[in-house]
mmCIF file of C-alpha atoms in Angstrom:
data_model
loop_
_atom_site.group_PDB
_atom_site.id
_atom_site.type_symbol
_atom_site.label_atom_id
_atom_site.label_comp_id
_atom_site.label_asym_id
_atom_site.label_seq_id
_atom_site.Cartn_x
_atom_site.Cartn_y
_atom_site.Cartn_z
ATOM 1 C CA MET A 457 145.606 -60.405 30.051
ATOM 2 C CA LYS A 458 146.211 -59.473 26.433
ATOM 3 C CA TYR A 459 148.129 -56.374 25.536
ATOM 4 C CA PHE A 460 149.696 -54.979 22.425
ATOM 5 C CA LEU A 461 152.813 -53.010 21.594
ATOM 6 C CA LEU A 462 153.041 -50.776 18.532
ATOM 7 C CA PHE A 463 155.925 -49.371 16.553
ATOM 8 C CA PHE A 464 155.312 -46.116 14.671
ATOM 9 C CA LEU A 465 157.071 -44.359 11.823
ATOM 10 C CA ILE A 466 155.477 -41.201 10.436
ATOM 11 C CA THR A 467 156.629 -38.883 7.678
ATOM 12 C CA SER A 468 154.806 -35.786 6.504
ATOM 13 C CA LEU A 469 155.325 -33.259 3.708
ATOM 14 C CA THR A 470 153.446 -29.963 3.414
ATOM 15 C CA ILE A 471 153.694 -27.462 0.538
ATOM 16 C CA PRO A 472 151.903 -24.093 1.024
ATOM 17 C CA VAL A 473 151.238 -21.709 -1.880
ATOM 18 C CA GLU A 474 149.821 -18.199 -1.449
ATOM 19 C CA ALA A 475 148.483 -15.628 -3.905
ATOM 20 C CA ALA A 476 146.781 -12.265 -3.409
ATOM 21 C CA ILE A 477 144.072 -10.614 -5.511
ATOM 22 C CA LEU A 478 144.116 -6.825 -5.544
ATOM 23 C CA SER A 479 140.978 -4.791 -5.073
ATOM 24 C CA LYS A 480 139.118 -3.736 -8.234
ATOM 25 C CA ASN A 481 135.995 -1.633 -8.713
ATOM 26 C CA ASN A 482 135.816 -0.851 -4.972
ATOM 27 C CA MET A 483 135.530 -4.550 -4.137
ATOM 28 C CA PRO A 484 137.498 -5.971 -1.188
ATOM 29 C CA SER A 485 140.793 -7.670 -1.951
ATOM 30 C CA GLY A 486 141.263 -11.358 -1.272
ATOM 31 C CA GLU A 487 143.912 -13.999 -0.790
ATOM 32 C CA PHE A 488 144.207 -17.591 -1.985
ATOM 33 C CA ASN A 489 146.048 -20.280 -0.037
ATOM 34 C CA LEU A 490 146.729 -23.671 -1.614
ATOM 35 C CA THR A 491 148.126 -26.394 0.643
ATOM 36 C CA LEU A 492 149.308 -29.837 -0.437
ATOM 37 C CA ASN A 493 150.044 -32.378 2.284
ATOM 38 C CA TYR A 494 150.862 -36.072 2.357
ATOM 39 C CA THR A 495 151.400 -38.141 5.498
ATOM 40 C CA SER A 496 152.789 -41.677 5.413
ATOM 41 C CA GLU A 497 152.528 -43.940 8.440
ATOM 42 C CA THR A 498 153.935 -47.371 9.288
ATOM 43 C CA MET A 499 152.627 -49.341 12.277
ATOM 44 C CA ALA A 500 153.692 -52.755 13.541
ATOM 45 C CA ASN A 501 151.891 -54.804 16.186
ATOM 46 C CA VAL A 502 154.687 -56.875 17.724
ATOM 47 C CA THR A 503 152.765 -58.592 20.536
ATOM 48 C CA GLY A 504 149.175 -59.063 21.752
ATOM 49 C CA GLY A 505 146.065 -57.872 19.954
ATOM 50 C CA LEU A 506 144.629 -60.086 17.197
ATOM 51 C CA LYS A 507 147.906 -61.069 15.563
ATOM 52 C CA ARG A 508 151.304 -59.685 14.720
ATOM 53 C CA GLY A 509 151.783 -57.699 11.550
ATOM 54 C CA THR A 510 152.753 -54.424 9.904
ATOM 55 C CA THR A 511 150.684 -51.898 7.974
ATOM 56 C CA ILE A 512 151.581 -48.938 5.791
ATOM 57 C CA GLY A 513 149.010 -46.185 5.413
ATOM 58 C CA GLY A 514 148.873 -42.777 3.844
ATOM 59 C CA MET A 515 146.703 -39.679 3.699
ATOM 60 C CA GLY A 516 146.970 -36.923 1.115
ATOM 61 C CA ASN A 517 145.177 -33.576 1.274
ATOM 62 C CA ILE A 518 144.763 -30.702 -1.128
ATOM 63 C CA VAL A 519 143.135 -27.606 0.386
ATOM 64 C CA LEU A 520 142.202 -24.369 -1.377
ATOM 65 C CA ASP A 521 141.233 -21.462 0.896
ATOM 66 C CA TYR A 522 140.051 -18.030 -0.170
ATOM 67 C CA ALA A 523 139.333 -15.115 2.157
ATOM 68 C CA THR A 524 138.493 -11.475 1.515
ATOM 69 C CA GLN A 525 140.237 -8.773 3.488
ATOM 70 C CA GLU A 526 138.630 -6.127 5.683
ATOM 71 C CA SER A 527 137.396 -3.168 3.677
ATOM 72 C CA ASN A 528 136.835 0.476 4.548
ATOM 73 C CA GLU A 529 133.920 0.608 2.096
ATOM 74 C CA GLY A 530 131.723 -1.475 4.396
ATOM 75 C CA HIS A 531 131.866 -4.722 2.431
ATOM 76 C CA SER A 532 131.249 -7.809 4.548
ATOM 77 C CA ARG A 533 134.003 -10.417 4.713
ATOM 78 C CA PHE A 534 133.669 -14.011 3.630
ATOM 79 C CA SER A 535 135.865 -17.070 3.232
ATOM 80 C CA LEU A 536 135.514 -20.356 1.425
ATOM 81 C CA ARG A 537 137.255 -23.717 1.379
ATOM 82 C CA ALA A 538 137.374 -26.596 -1.088
ATOM 83 C CA SER A 539 139.439 -29.657 -0.260
ATOM 84 C CA GLY A 540 140.013 -33.219 -1.373
ATOM 85 C CA MET A 541 141.436 -36.266 0.379
ATOM 86 C CA LEU A 542 143.270 -39.457 -0.548
ATOM 87 C CA LEU A 543 143.211 -42.369 1.923
ATOM 88 C CA GLN A 544 145.166 -45.554 1.318
ATOM 89 C CA GLY A 545 146.595 -48.518 3.203
ATOM 90 C CA GLU A 546 145.415 -51.151 5.672
ATOM 91 C CA SER A 547 143.841 -50.486 9.066
ATOM 92 C CA PRO A 548 146.122 -51.620 11.922
ATOM 93 C CA SER A 549 143.159 -51.662 14.318
ATOM 94 C CA GLY A 550 140.880 -53.770 12.144
ATOM 95 C CA LYS A 551 143.496 -56.249 10.963
ATOM 96 C CA TYR A 552 146.011 -56.663 13.786
ATOM 97 C CA ILE A 553 144.970 -54.929 17.032
ATOM 98 C CA GLY A 554 141.185 -55.114 17.435
ATOM 99 C CA ASP A 555 140.759 -51.883 19.426
ATOM 100 C CA TYR A 556 137.667 -49.683 19.142
ATOM 101 C CA LEU A 557 139.135 -46.166 19.123
ATOM 102 C CA THR A 558 141.656 -46.946 16.326
ATOM 103 C CA ALA A 559 145.389 -46.661 16.859
ATOM 104 C CA SER A 560 145.862 -44.462 13.794
ATOM 105 C CA ASN A 561 144.353 -40.996 13.398
ATOM 106 C CA ILE A 562 144.521 -41.233 9.580
ATOM 107 C CA ASP A 563 142.680 -44.565 9.386
ATOM 108 C CA GLY A 564 139.772 -44.485 6.924
ATOM 109 C CA TYR A 565 138.112 -46.147 3.940
ATOM 110 C CA ASP A 566 140.522 -46.333 0.978
ATOM 111 C CA SER A 567 139.266 -43.697 -1.436
ATOM 112 C CA ILE A 568 139.755 -40.410 -3.246
ATOM 113 C CA ARG A 569 137.017 -38.084 -2.055
ATOM 114 C CA LEU A 570 135.768 -34.527 -1.924
ATOM 115 C CA TYR A 571 136.242 -33.407 1.661
ATOM 116 C CA GLU A 572 135.311 -29.960 2.981
ATOM 117 C CA LEU A 573 133.378 -27.575 0.738
ATOM 118 C CA TRP A 574 131.917 -24.543 2.489
ATOM 119 C CA LEU A 575 131.305 -20.792 2.432
ATOM 120 C CA GLN A 576 131.557 -18.640 5.558
ATOM 121 C CA HIS A 577 130.086 -15.154 5.899
ATOM 122 C CA PHE A 578 131.227 -12.718 8.621
ATOM 123 C CA PHE A 579 129.033 -9.926 9.975
ATOM 124 C CA TRP A 580 128.785 -7.498 12.918
ATOM 125 C CA ASN A 581 132.420 -6.463 12.355
ATOM 126 C CA GLY A 582 133.569 -10.058 12.686
ATOM 127 C CA TRP A 583 131.646 -10.803 15.887
ATOM 128 C CA GLY A 584 129.341 -13.208 14.093
ATOM 129 C CA SER A 585 129.742 -15.748 11.308
ATOM 130 C CA LEU A 586 127.581 -18.191 9.389
ATOM 131 C CA LYS A 587 129.113 -21.210 7.659
ATOM 132 C CA PHE A 588 127.268 -23.643 5.399
ATOM 133 C CA GLY A 589 128.206 -26.446 3.031
ATOM 134 C CA SER A 590 129.861 -29.824 3.501
ATOM 135 C CA LEU A 591 131.188 -29.508 7.055
ATOM 136 C CA LEU A 592 133.099 -31.340 9.784
ATOM 137 C CA ALA A 593 131.578 -31.028 13.246
ATOM 138 C CA ASP A 594 134.622 -32.483 14.999
ATOM 139 C CA ALA A 595 136.884 -29.749 13.594
ATOM 140 C CA GLU A 596 134.862 -27.049 15.387
ATOM 141 C CA PHE A 597 133.196 -28.719 18.369
ATOM 142 C CA ALA A 598 135.778 -31.272 19.530
ATOM 143 C CA PHE A 599 139.177 -29.996 18.458
ATOM 144 C CA THR A 600 142.371 -29.481 20.443
ATOM 145 C CA ASP A 601 145.271 -27.453 19.069
ATOM 146 C CA LEU A 602 147.836 -29.889 20.460
ATOM 147 C CA GLY A 603 145.914 -33.079 19.677
ATOM 148 C CA GLY A 604 147.810 -33.511 16.419
ATOM 149 C CA LEU A 605 150.990 -34.178 18.379
ATOM 150 C CA PHE A 606 149.571 -37.541 19.469
ATOM 151 C CA ILE A 607 149.436 -40.545 17.180
ATOM 152 C CA ASN A 608 146.168 -42.307 18.026
ATOM 153 C CA SER A 609 142.629 -40.937 17.734
ATOM 154 C CA ALA A 610 141.937 -40.545 21.478
ATOM 155 C CA PHE A 611 142.072 -36.737 21.210
ATOM 156 C CA GLY A 612 139.699 -36.524 18.255
ATOM 157 C CA TRP A 613 135.901 -36.931 18.034
ATOM 158 C CA PRO A 614 134.859 -38.105 21.563
ATOM 159 C CA THR A 615 133.415 -41.590 21.947
ATOM 160 C CA PHE A 616 130.365 -40.332 23.871
ATOM 161 C CA ILE A 617 129.375 -38.416 20.704
ATOM 162 C CA SER A 618 130.414 -40.895 18.008
ATOM 163 C CA ALA A 619 128.806 -43.842 19.819
ATOM 164 C CA ASN A 620 125.472 -42.002 20.052
ATOM 165 C CA THR A 621 125.212 -40.852 16.428
ATOM 166 C CA VAL A 622 124.640 -42.757 13.197
ATOM 167 C CA ASN A 623 128.007 -43.772 11.710
ATOM 168 C CA THR A 624 129.871 -41.498 14.177
ATOM 169 C CA GLY A 625 128.423 -38.258 12.749
ATOM 170 C CA PRO A 626 130.117 -35.581 10.567
ATOM 171 C CA ALA A 627 133.738 -36.212 11.511
ATOM 172 C CA PHE A 628 136.934 -37.495 9.934
ATOM 173 C CA PHE A 629 136.870 -38.924 7.329
ATOM 174 C CA VAL A 630 133.335 -38.093 6.047
ATOM 175 C CA THR A 631 131.789 -34.606 5.988
ATOM 176 C CA ALA A 632 128.058 -33.870 6.008
ATOM 177 C CA PRO A 633 125.793 -31.069 4.726
ATOM 178 C CA GLY A 634 125.233 -28.596 7.520
ATOM 179 C CA ILE A 635 125.116 -25.041 8.791
ATOM 180 C CA ARG A 636 126.993 -23.498 11.719
ATOM 181 C CA PHE A 637 126.292 -20.171 13.484
ATOM 182 C CA ARG A 638 128.906 -18.547 15.733
ATOM 183 C CA LEU A 639 129.110 -15.471 17.977
ATOM 184 C CA GLU A 640 132.621 -14.548 19.079
ATOM 185 C CA SER A 641 133.169 -11.740 21.589
ATOM 186 C CA THR A 642 136.890 -12.449 22.067
ATOM 187 C CA LYS A 643 139.396 -14.997 20.807
ATOM 188 C CA SER A 644 138.929 -16.947 24.042
ATOM 189 C CA TRP A 645 135.121 -16.829 24.356
ATOM 190 C CA TYR A 646 132.503 -17.725 21.774
ATOM 191 C CA LEU A 647 129.085 -19.343 21.420
ATOM 192 C CA GLN A 648 128.226 -21.566 18.471
ATOM 193 C CA GLY A 649 125.717 -24.141 17.323
ATOM 194 C CA GLY A 650 125.201 -26.271 14.242
ATOM 195 C CA ILE A 651 122.713 -28.462 12.387
ATOM 196 C CA TYR A 652 124.055 -31.361 10.305
ATOM 197 C CA ASP A 653 122.875 -34.286 8.207
ATOM 198 C CA GLY A 654 122.109 -37.135 10.625
ATOM 199 C CA ASP A 655 123.887 -39.817 8.557
ATOM 200 C CA SER A 656 127.091 -38.582 6.948
ATOM 201 C CA PHE A 657 127.651 -41.949 5.205
ATOM 202 C CA ASP A 658 124.132 -42.009 3.687
ATOM 203 C CA ASN A 659 124.200 -45.685 4.593
ATOM 204 C CA SER A 660 122.911 -47.023 7.915
ATOM 205 C CA ALA A 661 125.366 -49.937 7.780
ATOM 206 C CA GLY A 662 128.325 -47.546 7.604
ATOM 207 C CA ASP A 663 129.572 -48.626 4.175
ATOM 208 C CA GLY A 664 132.290 -46.108 3.302
ATOM 209 C CA ALA A 665 131.911 -46.879 -0.401
ATOM 210 C CA THR A 666 128.467 -45.216 -0.441
ATOM 211 C CA ASN A 667 129.770 -41.742 0.347
#
């Protein structure tokens, strides 16, 4: 029986920047948040799998968030996000291991790409929200707060969803045009649904260079 053993080394650097915009002309005030993050990852397959070898991969993110504050004048709140991503390095799964779920959770097509770009509108005193733009379904429908503590992608987009959609659907590392509606009665209970582009790659063969 074949098996494989991996060695991991991960480093990460995050730089947050915040700025506030004061209210003018009875308009609600807002706040900008700029986050720069780069994660570097080294993996070595020392036995089993396809063959022995070592890979070095990296993922860089730049995220700009803007959100208005609650207002006594009755203005509705909204938030927006624009982000970009850099992916680089070899895939340990494709080159050395041969597994299907990928050993690395930052494994993707080498590229510099626009990532999330959306606008979210809140209504009914924050009980409801509508988000539209270039979205990630996995970030809202299959996300665990503690999943980032684990190295591989087993706690990400579930296989029963990705295997039954074209090119895995709107999940890391490719977003898709979509709209999401959410009703939230408490922080623990909510109801939401979304409609997304059926092929986030815009290529039935899954060529990451297309999108």
